[in-house]
CSV table of C-alpha atoms in Angstrom, one decimal:
chain,number,residue,atom,x,y,z
A,1,MET,CA,89.3,94.3,103.5
A,2,SER,CA,86.6,92.6,101.4
A,3,ASN,CA,87.2,89.0,100.3
A,4,ASP,CA,85.6,89.8,97.0
A,5,ALA,CA,87.9,90.9,94.2
A,6,PHE,CA,87.0,94.2,92.6
A,7,VAL,CA,88.7,93.1,89.4
A,8,SER,CA,90.9,90.3,88.2
A,9,SER,CA,92.9,89.4,85.1
A,10,THR,CA,94.7,86.3,83.9
A,11,ARG,CA,97.7,85.9,81.7
A,12,GLU,CA,100.0,83.1,80.6
A,13,ILE,CA,103.6,83.9,81.7
A,14,ARG,CA,106.4,82.5,79.5
A,15,ALA,CA,108.4,81.1,82.4
A,16,PRO,CA,108.2,78.2,84.8
A,17,LEU,CA,106.3,78.7,88.0
A,18,PRO,CA,109.4,78.8,90.3
A,19,HIS,CA,110.8,81.8,88.2
A,20,VAL,CA,107.5,83.6,88.3
A,21,ARG,CA,107.0,83.0,92.1
A,22,SER,CA,110.5,84.3,92.8
A,23,LEU,CA,109.7,87.5,91.0
A,24,ALA,CA,106.4,87.7,92.9
A,25,ILE,CA,108.0,87.6,96.4
A,26,ARG,CA,111.2,89.6,96.0
A,27,LEU,CA,110.4,93.2,97.0
A,28,GLU,CA,112.9,94.7,94.5
A,29,THR,CA,111.0,93.0,91.6
A,30,VAL,CA,107.6,93.4,93.1
A,31,MET,CA,108.0,97.2,93.1
A,32,SER,CA,108.8,97.1,89.4
A,33,TRP,CA,105.7,95.1,88.3
A,34,ILE,CA,103.1,96.4,90.7
A,35,TRP,CA,103.7,100.1,90.2
A,36,ALA,CA,103.9,101.8,86.9
A,37,PRO,CA,107.5,102.3,85.6
A,38,ALA,CA,107.1,106.1,85.6
A,39,GLN,CA,106.2,106.0,89.3
A,40,VAL,CA,109.3,104.0,90.4
A,41,ALA,CA,111.8,105.1,87.7
A,42,ASP,CA,113.6,107.8,89.7
A,43,PRO,CA,112.6,107.7,93.4
A,44,ALA,CA,113.7,110.6,95.6
A,45,ALA,CA,114.2,108.1,98.5
A,46,SER,CA,113.8,104.5,99.4
A,47,ARG,CA,113.9,102.6,102.6
A,48,ASP,CA,112.8,99.3,104.2
A,49,LEU,CA,110.4,99.6,107.1
A,50,PRO,CA,110.6,97.3,110.2
A,51,ASN,CA,107.4,95.4,109.1
A,52,GLY,CA,109.0,94.2,105.8
A,53,THR,CA,107.5,97.1,103.8
A,54,ARG,CA,109.5,98.8,101.1
A,55,GLN,CA,108.7,102.5,100.9
A,56,LEU,CA,109.6,104.7,97.9
A,57,ILE,CA,109.2,108.4,97.9
A,58,VAL,CA,108.7,109.5,94.3
A,59,ARG,CA,109.7,112.8,92.8
A,60,ASP,CA,106.5,114.6,93.6
A,61,GLY,CA,106.6,113.5,97.2
A,62,ASP,CA,104.0,110.8,97.1
A,63,LYS,CA,104.8,107.6,99.0
A,64,LEU,CA,104.4,104.1,97.6
A,65,ARG,CA,104.5,101.3,100.2
A,66,THR,CA,104.6,97.7,99.2
A,67,ARG,CA,105.0,94.4,101.1
A,68,VAL,CA,104.5,90.7,100.5
A,69,ALA,CA,101.9,89.9,103.2
A,70,GLU,CA,101.5,86.2,102.5
A,71,GLN,CA,103.2,83.6,100.4
A,72,GLU,CA,102.5,80.0,99.6
A,73,GLU,CA,103.8,77.8,96.8
A,74,ARG,CA,101.1,79.0,94.3
A,75,ARG,CA,99.7,82.1,95.9
A,76,VAL,CA,101.2,85.5,96.9
A,77,VAL,CA,99.4,88.4,98.5
A,78,ILE,CA,100.9,91.8,98.1
A,79,GLU,CA,99.7,94.9,100.1
A,80,ALA,CA,100.3,98.2,98.5
A,81,VAL,CA,99.6,101.7,99.7
A,82,TYR,CA,99.5,104.9,97.7
A,83,GLN,CA,99.9,107.9,100.1
A,84,PRO,CA,99.9,111.2,98.2
A,85,ARG,CA,101.8,114.2,99.6
A,86,ASN,CA,98.8,116.4,98.9
A,87,THR,CA,96.3,115.6,101.7
A,88,ASP,CA,93.4,116.7,99.5
A,89,VAL,CA,94.1,113.7,97.2
A,90,PRO,CA,92.7,110.4,98.6
A,91,GLY,CA,95.2,107.6,99.2
A,92,ARG,CA,94.5,104.0,98.3
A,93,GLU,CA,95.1,100.7,100.1
A,94,LEU,CA,95.4,97.9,97.7
A,95,ARG,CA,95.6,94.1,98.1
A,96,TYR,CA,96.8,92.1,95.2
A,97,GLU,CA,96.4,88.4,95.2
A,98,LEU,CA,98.5,86.4,92.6
A,99,ASN,CA,97.5,82.8,92.0
A,100,LEU,CA,99.8,80.7,89.9
A,101,GLU,CA,99.1,77.4,88.0
A,102,VAL,CA,101.7,75.3,86.3
A,103,GLY,CA,101.5,75.1,82.5
A,104,ALA,CA,103.8,73.3,79.9
A,105,GLY,CA,106.9,75.4,80.6
A,106,THR,CA,104.7,78.4,81.4
A,107,THR,CA,102.7,79.7,84.3
A,108,MET,CA,99.1,80.8,84.3
A,109,ALA,CA,98.9,83.8,86.5
A,110,THR,CA,95.7,85.3,87.8
A,111,LEU,CA,96.0,88.7,89.5
A,112,SER,CA,93.1,89.9,91.6
A,113,LEU,CA,92.7,93.4,93.2
A,114,HIS,CA,90.9,94.1,96.5
A,115,PHE,CA,90.5,97.6,98.0
A,116,ALA,CA,90.1,98.6,101.6
A,117,GLU,CA,87.5,101.0,100.3
A,118,PRO,CA,86.4,100.0,96.8
A,119,PRO,CA,86.1,102.7,94.2
A,120,SER,CA,82.9,103.3,92.4
A,121,GLU,CA,81.8,100.3,90.3
A,122,ASN,CA,81.0,102.4,87.2
A,123,PRO,CA,82.1,100.7,84.0
A,124,GLY,CA,84.9,103.3,83.4
A,125,GLU,CA,86.5,102.7,86.8
A,126,ILE,CA,86.3,98.9,86.4
A,127,ARG,CA,87.9,99.1,82.9
A,128,ARG,CA,90.7,101.4,84.3
A,129,TRP,CA,91.6,98.9,87.1
A,130,THR,CA,91.3,95.9,84.9
A,131,ARG,CA,93.7,97.6,82.5
A,132,ASN,CA,96.0,98.3,85.5
A,133,LEU,CA,96.0,94.5,86.3
A,134,ARG,CA,96.8,93.6,82.7
A,135,GLN,CA,99.7,96.0,82.7
A,136,CYS,CA,101.0,94.5,86.0
A,137,LEU,CA,100.9,91.0,84.5
A,138,ASP,CA,102.5,92.3,81.3
A,139,ARG,CA,105.4,93.7,83.3
A,140,LEU,CA,105.7,90.4,85.3
A,141,ASP,CA,105.8,88.5,82.0
A,142,GLU,CA,108.6,90.8,80.7
A,143,LEU,CA,110.6,90.3,83.9
A,144,ALA,CA,110.1,86.6,83.9
A,145,ALA,CA,111.1,86.3,80.2
A,146,GLY,CA,114.2,88.4,80.9
A,147,GLU,CA,115.2,86.2,83.8
A,148,VAL,CA,114.7,83.0,81.8
A,149,ASN,CA,116.7,84.4,78.8
A,150,GLU,CA,119.5,85.4,81.2
A,151,ALA,CA,119.6,81.9,82.7
A,152,GLN,CA,119.6,80.3,79.2
A,153,GLY,CA,122.4,82.7,78.1
A,154,ALA,CA,124.5,81.7,81.2
A,155,GLU,CA,124.0,78.0,80.4
A,156,GLY,CA,125.1,78.6,76.8
A,157,ASP,CA,128.3,80.4,78.0
A,158,ALA,CA,129.2,77.5,80.3
């Protein structure tokens, strides 16, 4: 895989770095922010593979494979594979790199996307994948905000 990112996007996440990092390394949450909600909403099957990969088979038979390949305190690398059931449709191998920086009660998250075989670099394709990254970060922000709100609610109940 190329070391150069095809696209990247940055967003301030409304949660402390430890909360964001925990969401970035747990496979059950990674699946929900890397893949679009419609893709993972109602899987036909799910299983964990021996190499630490989670595989979902979605309703149309396509396979989504995801694994946390590397993790450090402020960096998480996620490998994702889209394998369509229809062999005429090309699959994709994606490598997401999430870099985290501490803010004042927040986390600055930069998500970069690398491809095994980069798509064309036409402006429309670049905009589409940049939008995809922004949506991933939006979903990560929503998950983090929900986790922080739950923790604050539990403290208030105590």
